[in-house]
Amino acid sequence: MRKTISIIGSGFSALSASCYLAKAGHAVSIYEKNSTVGGRARQFKKDGFTFDVGPSWYWMPDIFDKFFNDFGKTTSDYYQLDKLSPAYKIFFSDDVITIGDHMDKICDEFERIETGSSKPLRKFIATAQENYDIAINKVVLKPGLSPFELVTKETVTRLDRFYNTISKEVRKNFKNPKLISTLEFPVLFLGAKPNQTPSFYSFMNFADFGLGTWHPKGGMYEIVKAMTSLAESLGVTIYTDSNVEKINVENKKAKSLTVNGKTIDSDIILSGADYHHSETLLDKTYRQYSESYWESRTFAPSSLLFYVGFNQKLNNIEHHNLFFDTDFENHAEEIYDNPKWPKNPLFYANFPSVTDASMAPENCETGFFLIPIAPGLEDTPELRQQYFDLIINRFEQRTEQNVKAHILFKESYCVNDFIEDYNSYKGNAYGMANTLMQTAFLRPKLKSKKVDGLYFTGQLTVPGPGVPPALISGKLVAELIQKNEV
């Protein structure tokens, strides 16, 4: 039976769900509070420079392929995808590690750092590939309704991978601190410390070393444009500048939305917005999770971001660059254990114009800098400037060049902006971390327990943070709606 479905937000999970629901024959409308589609994956353009405001890494290309294949399409129908070679650089205080686009190149680089390390690396990545196959084909495609979803022949025989941590597994096989940092880095995409993340999540290392790092020409916003085009071709109607002020409930049934002061009747309501914020749109009696519940969760970091236009090409950089020239563990403690502005932060620098000339004017460079920080910190212009000066000085030292004199402009984005633009809980950037006690059925549910016809999707529910999981989350909730409501 055809249903009228209203979706709050237009991020990856909401766009994904809208496509599946429209394909199933429903009348689907999306209401986005901002002026452009894409949620956190918006785009910023200035003076010929193009910036991805949010996600900038394209990993797990198979997930994107599967999404578009579900609609008889391919990614190449919408955007050009290029594999980066090298994938990225990691700058340490006394060395630079270059991660190539093939395992043989990566093994050679590991051997350069530590003789004999390529053998345990190949074994580690082979296990990571096993975990990836299980995760993608068995675990993440479940809606998080029951612990029994995790009980499969494959997971039961690998229980130790859920109770050991990434950190323990890596340090058992590698002793060089640079190699340890290199292998622990990918789980930061899951929003948690390596010593709190199950070793099963080493599948992120296979996503990194095995599947490679890619770039859609024109930037990550090309994916948003592709999904928007697909959604609209399926009949989805998208309204921007449409702030949802209330989810209206009658007799424990979601009945309508209040959008810009107007009532929009709906058979089903799906929120792809911040889960905590979405529940504040309900009267208290209909909220599933208390403030103390959210306070007790481990959230992924927030970020201090800078979007910088340079009037010349820069030296000694790649498309993706990680600056691990300070203490990895100290910074992690300042995010998770003792939240405060970090003393010596690690940071990430992205220069898409290195491989994609369309991202910057000729002979210029588009620069995106990111410092992970604890959510909920004080956010002031003075602090932003202080940290920009700190990282740009280190950037100049590590890349052996003067760049400050070549800055045309810089824009910043931090905790206050995440709250203002996305109603993000405490200004977090990536959602809720994937720790052992926040995995699968232990995450906030796709379906409301208190309100019929109300559903949720996105990075605070299953499967978790990241762009590929967001695509999967949209598919999962669409399937659940089909199962329960039709």
PDB file of N, CA and C in Angstrom, residues 203-269:
ATOM      1  N   PHE A 203      38.487  -4.540   9.968  1.00  0.00           N
ATOM      2  CA  PHE A 203      38.038  -4.493   8.576  1.00  0.00           C
ATOM      3  C   PHE A 203      38.265  -3.111   7.977  1.00  0.00           C
ATOM      4  N   MET A 204      38.396  -2.087   8.820  1.00  0.00           N
ATOM      5  CA  MET A 204      38.719  -0.758   8.314  1.00  0.00           C
ATOM      6  C   MET A 204      40.121  -0.729   7.703  1.00  0.00           C
ATOM      7  N   ASN A 205      41.024  -1.577   8.222  1.00  0.00           N
ATOM      8  CA  ASN A 205      42.370  -1.645   7.642  1.00  0.00           C
ATOM      9  C   ASN A 205      42.342  -2.266   6.258  1.00  0.00           C
ATOM     10  N   PHE A 206      41.438  -3.220   6.051  1.00  0.00           N
ATOM     11  CA  PHE A 206      41.295  -3.771   4.708  1.00  0.00           C
ATOM     12  C   PHE A 206      40.665  -2.737   3.775  1.00  0.00           C
ATOM     13  N   ALA A 207      39.705  -1.977   4.294  1.00  0.00           N
ATOM     14  CA  ALA A 207      39.125  -0.904   3.489  1.00  0.00           C
ATOM     15  C   ALA A 207      40.215   0.061   3.034  1.00  0.00           C
ATOM     16  N   ASP A 208      41.191   0.284   3.909  1.00  0.00           N
ATOM     17  CA  ASP A 208      42.299   1.199   3.634  1.00  0.00           C
ATOM     18  C   ASP A 208      43.305   0.566   2.677  1.00  0.00           C
ATOM     19  N   PHE A 209      44.009  -0.474   3.140  1.00  0.00           N
ATOM     20  CA  PHE A 209      45.104  -1.058   2.371  1.00  0.00           C
ATOM     21  C   PHE A 209      44.615  -1.948   1.231  1.00  0.00           C
ATOM     22  N   GLY A 210      43.495  -2.630   1.436  1.00  0.00           N
ATOM     23  CA  GLY A 210      43.013  -3.594   0.442  1.00  0.00           C
ATOM     24  C   GLY A 210      42.203  -2.973  -0.674  1.00  0.00           C
ATOM     25  N   LEU A 211      41.280  -2.071  -0.325  1.00  0.00           N
ATOM     26  CA  LEU A 211      40.379  -1.497  -1.323  1.00  0.00           C
ATOM     27  C   LEU A 211      40.846  -0.137  -1.835  1.00  0.00           C
ATOM     28  N   GLY A 212      41.680   0.523  -1.055  1.00  0.00           N
ATOM     29  CA  GLY A 212      42.279   1.768  -1.517  1.00  0.00           C
ATOM     30  C   GLY A 212      41.456   3.009  -1.232  1.00  0.00           C
ATOM     31  N   THR A 213      42.064   4.139  -1.520  1.00  0.00           N
ATOM     32  CA  THR A 213      41.459   5.458  -1.306  1.00  0.00           C
ATOM     33  C   THR A 213      41.152   6.074  -2.665  1.00  0.00           C
ATOM     34  N   TRP A 214      39.935   6.593  -2.805  1.00  0.00           N
ATOM     35  CA  TRP A 214      39.441   7.060  -4.102  1.00  0.00           C
ATOM     36  C   TRP A 214      39.014   8.522  -4.013  1.00  0.00           C
ATOM     37  N   HIS A 215      38.793   9.118  -5.163  1.00  0.00           N
ATOM     38  CA  HIS A 215      38.327  10.510  -5.212  1.00  0.00           C
ATOM     39  C   HIS A 215      37.333  10.676  -6.353  1.00  0.00           C
ATOM     40  N   PRO A 216      36.111  11.129  -6.039  1.00  0.00           N
ATOM     41  CA  PRO A 216      35.182  11.469  -7.113  1.00  0.00           C
ATOM     42  C   PRO A 216      35.545  12.841  -7.675  1.00  0.00           C
ATOM     43  N   LYS A 217      35.776  12.919  -8.985  1.00  0.00           N
ATOM     44  CA  LYS A 217      36.176  14.190  -9.579  1.00  0.00           C
ATOM     45  C   LYS A 217      35.123  15.249  -9.293  1.00  0.00           C
ATOM     46  N   GLY A 218      35.596  16.394  -8.777  1.00  0.00           N
ATOM     47  CA  GLY A 218      34.682  17.449  -8.369  1.00  0.00           C
ATOM     48  C   GLY A 218      34.412  17.447  -6.879  1.00  0.00           C
ATOM     49  N   GLY A 219      34.859  16.375  -6.182  1.00  0.00           N
ATOM     50  CA  GLY A 219      34.706  16.323  -4.733  1.00  0.00           C
ATOM     51  C   GLY A 219      33.594  15.402  -4.270  1.00  0.00           C
ATOM     52  N   MET A 220      33.539  15.196  -2.963  1.00  0.00           N
ATOM     53  CA  MET A 220      32.556  14.286  -2.364  1.00  0.00           C
ATOM     54  C   MET A 220      31.120  14.750  -2.602  1.00  0.00           C
ATOM     55  N   TYR A 221      30.941  16.041  -2.868  1.00  0.00           N
ATOM     56  CA  TYR A 221      29.586  16.541  -3.096  1.00  0.00           C
ATOM     57  C   TYR A 221      28.982  15.966  -4.373  1.00  0.00           C
ATOM     58  N   GLU A 222      29.827  15.426  -5.239  1.00  0.00           N
ATOM     59  CA  GLU A 222      29.310  14.768  -6.448  1.00  0.00           C
ATOM     60  C   GLU A 222      28.434  13.579  -6.081  1.00  0.00           C
ATOM     61  N   ILE A 223      28.738  12.917  -4.950  1.00  0.00           N
ATOM     62  CA  ILE A 223      27.900  11.791  -4.506  1.00  0.00           C
ATOM     63  C   ILE A 223      26.533  12.305  -4.085  1.00  0.00           C
ATOM     64  N   VAL A 224      26.527  13.420  -3.354  1.00  0.00           N
ATOM     65  CA  VAL A 224      25.250  14.024  -2.939  1.00  0.00           C
ATOM     66  C   VAL A 224      24.428  14.389  -4.172  1.00  0.00           C
ATOM     67  N   LYS A 225      25.078  15.014  -5.150  1.00  0.00           N
ATOM     68  CA  LYS A 225      24.370  15.390  -6.376  1.00  0.00           C
ATOM     69  C   LYS A 225      23.824  14.160  -7.095  1.00  0.00           C
ATOM     70  N   ALA A 226      24.614  13.098  -7.101  1.00  0.00           N
ATOM     71  CA  ALA A 226      24.179  11.862  -7.752  1.00  0.00           C
ATOM     72  C   ALA A 226      22.968  11.267  -7.050  1.00  0.00           C
ATOM     73  N   MET A 227      23.019  11.203  -5.732  1.00  0.00           N
ATOM     74  CA  MET A 227      21.911  10.619  -4.967  1.00  0.00           C
ATOM     75  C   MET A 227      20.664  11.495  -5.058  1.00  0.00           C
ATOM     76  N   THR A 228      20.863  12.810  -5.086  1.00  0.00           N
ATOM     77  CA  THR A 228      19.728  13.724  -5.242  1.00  0.00           C
ATOM     78  C   THR A 228      19.065  13.519  -6.596  1.00  0.00           C
ATOM     79  N   SER A 229      19.881  13.398  -7.642  1.00  0.00           N
ATOM     80  CA  SER A 229      19.360  13.172  -8.991  1.00  0.00           C
ATOM     81  C   SER A 229      18.589  11.859  -9.055  1.00  0.00           C
ATOM     82  N   LEU A 230      19.163  10.824  -8.451  1.00  0.00           N
ATOM     83  CA  LEU A 230      18.492   9.524  -8.432  1.00  0.00           C
ATOM     84  C   LEU A 230      17.172   9.602  -7.676  1.00  0.00           C
ATOM     85  N   ALA A 231      17.200  10.224  -6.492  1.00  0.00           N
ATOM     86  CA  ALA A 231      15.986  10.347  -5.674  1.00  0.00           C
ATOM     87  C   ALA A 231      14.883  11.072  -6.441  1.00  0.00           C
ATOM     88  N   GLU A 232      15.229  12.175  -7.065  1.00  0.00           N
ATOM     89  CA  GLU A 232      14.224  12.951  -7.790  1.00  0.00           C
ATOM     90  C   GLU A 232      13.699  12.191  -9.001  1.00  0.00           C
ATOM     91  N   SER A 233      14.568  11.388  -9.636  1.00  0.00           N
ATOM     92  CA  SER A 233      14.114  10.585 -10.780  1.00  0.00           C
ATOM     93  C   SER A 233      13.129   9.500 -10.348  1.00  0.00           C
ATOM     94  N   LEU A 234      13.211   9.121  -9.061  1.00  0.00           N
ATOM     95  CA  LEU A 234      12.295   8.120  -8.507  1.00  0.00           C
ATOM     96  C   LEU A 234      11.018   8.748  -7.958  1.00  0.00           C
ATOM     97  N   GLY A 235      10.948  10.088  -7.983  1.00  0.00           N
ATOM     98  CA  GLY A 235       9.737  10.774  -7.543  1.00  0.00           C
ATOM     99  C   GLY A 235       9.824  11.442  -6.193  1.00  0.00           C
ATOM    100  N   VAL A 236      11.004  11.449  -5.574  1.00  0.00           N
ATOM    101  CA  VAL A 236      11.162  12.106  -4.269  1.00  0.00           C
ATOM    102  C   VAL A 236      11.101  13.624  -4.457  1.00  0.00           C
ATOM    103  N   THR A 237      10.363  14.294  -3.563  1.00  0.00           N
ATOM    104  CA  THR A 237      10.309  15.756  -3.566  1.00  0.00           C
ATOM    105  C   THR A 237      11.185  16.272  -2.426  1.00  0.00           C
ATOM    106  N   ILE A 238      12.083  17.203  -2.735  1.00  0.00           N
ATOM    107  CA  ILE A 238      13.018  17.720  -1.732  1.00  0.00           C
ATOM    108  C   ILE A 238      12.746  19.202  -1.497  1.00  0.00           C
ATOM    109  N   TYR A 239      12.534  19.553  -0.227  1.00  0.00           N
ATOM    110  CA  TYR A 239      12.306  20.940   0.158  1.00  0.00           C
ATOM    111  C   TYR A 239      13.479  21.416   1.001  1.00  0.00           C
ATOM    112  N   THR A 240      14.184  22.444   0.548  1.00  0.00           N
ATOM    113  CA  THR A 240      15.248  23.048   1.352  1.00  0.00           C
ATOM    114  C   THR A 240      14.685  24.256   2.096  1.00  0.00           C
ATOM    115  N   ASP A 241      15.500  24.840   2.981  1.00  0.00           N
ATOM    116  CA  ASP A 241      15.057  25.954   3.840  1.00  0.00           C
ATOM    117  C   ASP A 241      13.750  25.597   4.544  1.00  0.00           C
ATOM    118  N   SER A 242      13.654  24.334   4.935  1.00  0.00           N
ATOM    119  CA  SER A 242      12.421  23.822   5.550  1.00  0.00           C
ATOM    120  C   SER A 242      12.748  23.234   6.917  1.00  0.00           C
ATOM    121  N   ASN A 243      12.639  24.056   7.942  1.00  0.00           N
ATOM    122  CA  ASN A 243      13.006  23.660   9.293  1.00  0.00           C
ATOM    123  C   ASN A 243      11.862  22.912   9.972  1.00  0.00           C
ATOM    124  N   VAL A 244      12.133  21.683  10.375  1.00  0.00           N
ATOM    125  CA  VAL A 244      11.128  20.896  11.091  1.00  0.00           C
ATOM    126  C   VAL A 244      11.139  21.315  12.559  1.00  0.00           C
ATOM    127  N   GLU A 245       9.995  21.799  13.026  1.00  0.00           N
ATOM    128  CA  GLU A 245       9.895  22.337  14.389  1.00  0.00           C
ATOM    129  C   GLU A 245       9.245  21.371  15.364  1.00  0.00           C
ATOM    130  N   LYS A 246       8.485  20.400  14.837  1.00  0.00           N
ATOM    131  CA  LYS A 246       7.764  19.495  15.748  1.00  0.00           C
ATOM    132  C   LYS A 246       7.376  18.217  15.006  1.00  0.00           C
ATOM    133  N   ILE A 247       7.474  17.100  15.713  1.00  0.00           N
ATOM    134  CA  ILE A 247       6.868  15.846  15.262  1.00  0.00           C
ATOM    135  C   ILE A 247       5.582  15.678  16.063  1.00  0.00           C
ATOM    136  N   ASN A 248       4.455  15.688  15.391  1.00  0.00           N
ATOM    137  CA  ASN A 248       3.158  15.659  16.064  1.00  0.00           C
ATOM    138  C   ASN A 248       2.640  14.223  16.183  1.00  0.00           C
ATOM    139  N   VAL A 249       2.226  13.890  17.393  1.00  0.00           N
ATOM    140  CA  VAL A 249       1.780  12.528  17.706  1.00  0.00           C
ATOM    141  C   VAL A 249       0.340  12.554  18.207  1.00  0.00           C
ATOM    142  N   GLU A 250      -0.468  11.618  17.712  1.00  0.00           N
ATOM    143  CA  GLU A 250      -1.841  11.448  18.199  1.00  0.00           C
ATOM    144  C   GLU A 250      -2.056   9.970  18.500  1.00  0.00           C
ATOM    145  N   ASN A 251      -2.502   9.696  19.724  1.00  0.00           N
ATOM    146  CA  ASN A 251      -2.754   8.306  20.136  1.00  0.00           C
ATOM    147  C   ASN A 251      -1.536   7.406  19.866  1.00  0.00           C
ATOM    148  N   LYS A 252      -0.369   7.921  20.242  1.00  0.00           N
ATOM    149  CA  LYS A 252       0.903   7.198  20.119  1.00  0.00           C
ATOM    150  C   LYS A 252       1.270   6.892  18.664  1.00  0.00           C
ATOM    151  N   LYS A 253       0.736   7.668  17.735  1.00  0.00           N
ATOM    152  CA  LYS A 253       1.028   7.481  16.305  1.00  0.00           C
ATOM    153  C   LYS A 253       1.534   8.794  15.722  1.00  0.00           C
ATOM    154  N   ALA A 254       2.694   8.730  15.016  1.00  0.00           N
ATOM    155  CA  ALA A 254       3.215   9.921  14.344  1.00  0.00           C
ATOM    156  C   ALA A 254       2.259  10.307  13.222  1.00  0.00           C
ATOM    157  N   LYS A 255       1.773  11.541  13.283  1.00  0.00           N
ATOM    158  CA  LYS A 255       0.732  11.959  12.338  1.00  0.00           C
ATOM    159  C   LYS A 255       1.182  13.060  11.374  1.00  0.00           C
ATOM    160  N   SER A 256       2.076  13.933  11.844  1.00  0.00           N
ATOM    161  CA  SER A 256       2.442  15.054  10.983  1.00  0.00           C
ATOM    162  C   SER A 256       3.713  15.722  11.478  1.00  0.00           C
ATOM    163  N   LEU A 257       4.230  16.585  10.634  1.00  0.00           N
ATOM    164  CA  LEU A 257       5.358  17.451  10.990  1.00  0.00           C
ATOM    165  C   LEU A 257       4.882  18.898  10.969  1.00  0.00           C
ATOM    166  N   THR A 258       5.488  19.700  11.840  1.00  0.00           N
ATOM    167  CA  THR A 258       5.330  21.144  11.723  1.00  0.00           C
ATOM    168  C   THR A 258       6.602  21.675  11.070  1.00  0.00           C
ATOM    169  N   VAL A 259       6.456  22.216   9.847  1.00  0.00           N
ATOM    170  CA  VAL A 259       7.597  22.685   9.055  1.00  0.00           C
ATOM    171  C   VAL A 259       7.387  24.160   8.723  1.00  0.00           C
ATOM    172  N   ASN A 260       8.294  24.983   9.221  1.00  0.00           N
ATOM    173  CA  ASN A 260       8.161  26.434   9.013  1.00  0.00           C
ATOM    174  C   ASN A 260       6.760  26.920   9.376  1.00  0.00           C
ATOM    175  N   GLY A 261       6.234  26.369  10.468  1.00  0.00           N
ATOM    176  CA  GLY A 261       4.929  26.804  10.970  1.00  0.00           C
ATOM    177  C   GLY A 261       3.732  26.142  10.315  1.00  0.00           C
ATOM    178  N   LYS A 262       3.966  25.301   9.306  1.00  0.00           N
ATOM    179  CA  LYS A 262       2.855  24.642   8.614  1.00  0.00           C
ATOM    180  C   LYS A 262       2.812  23.158   8.967  1.00  0.00           C
ATOM    181  N   THR A 263       1.618  22.582   8.974  1.00  0.00           N
ATOM    182  CA  THR A 263       1.447  21.167   9.299  1.00  0.00           C
ATOM    183  C   THR A 263       1.502  20.326   8.029  1.00  0.00           C
ATOM    184  N   ILE A 264       2.369  19.301   8.045  1.00  0.00           N
ATOM    185  CA  ILE A 264       2.513  18.388   6.913  1.00  0.00           C
ATOM    186  C   ILE A 264       2.059  17.005   7.370  1.00  0.00           C
ATOM    187  N   ASP A 265       0.903  16.565   6.918  1.00  0.00           N
ATOM    188  CA  ASP A 265       0.379  15.258   7.308  1.00  0.00           C
ATOM    189  C   ASP A 265       1.214  14.144   6.686  1.00  0.00           C
ATOM    190  N   SER A 266       1.401  13.068   7.451  1.00  0.00           N
ATOM    191  CA  SER A 266       2.239  11.964   6.988  1.00  0.00           C
ATOM    192  C   SER A 266       1.735  10.645   7.564  1.00  0.00           C
ATOM    193  N   ASP A 267       1.875   9.585   6.779  1.00  0.00           N
ATOM    194  CA  ASP A 267       1.596   8.243   7.301  1.00  0.00           C
ATOM    195  C   ASP A 267       2.772   7.738   8.124  1.00  0.00           C
ATOM    196  N   ILE A 268       3.972   8.088   7.664  1.00  0.00           N
ATOM    197  CA  ILE A 268       5.201   7.633   8.320  1.00  0.00           C
ATOM    198  C   ILE A 268       6.176   8.798   8.352  1.00  0.00           C
ATOM    199  N   ILE A 269       6.899   8.922   9.475  1.00  0.00           N
ATOM    200  CA  ILE A 269       7.928   9.961   9.606  1.00  0.00           C
ATOM    201  C   ILE A 269       9.268   9.276   9.867  1.00  0.00           C
TER     202      ILE A 269
END
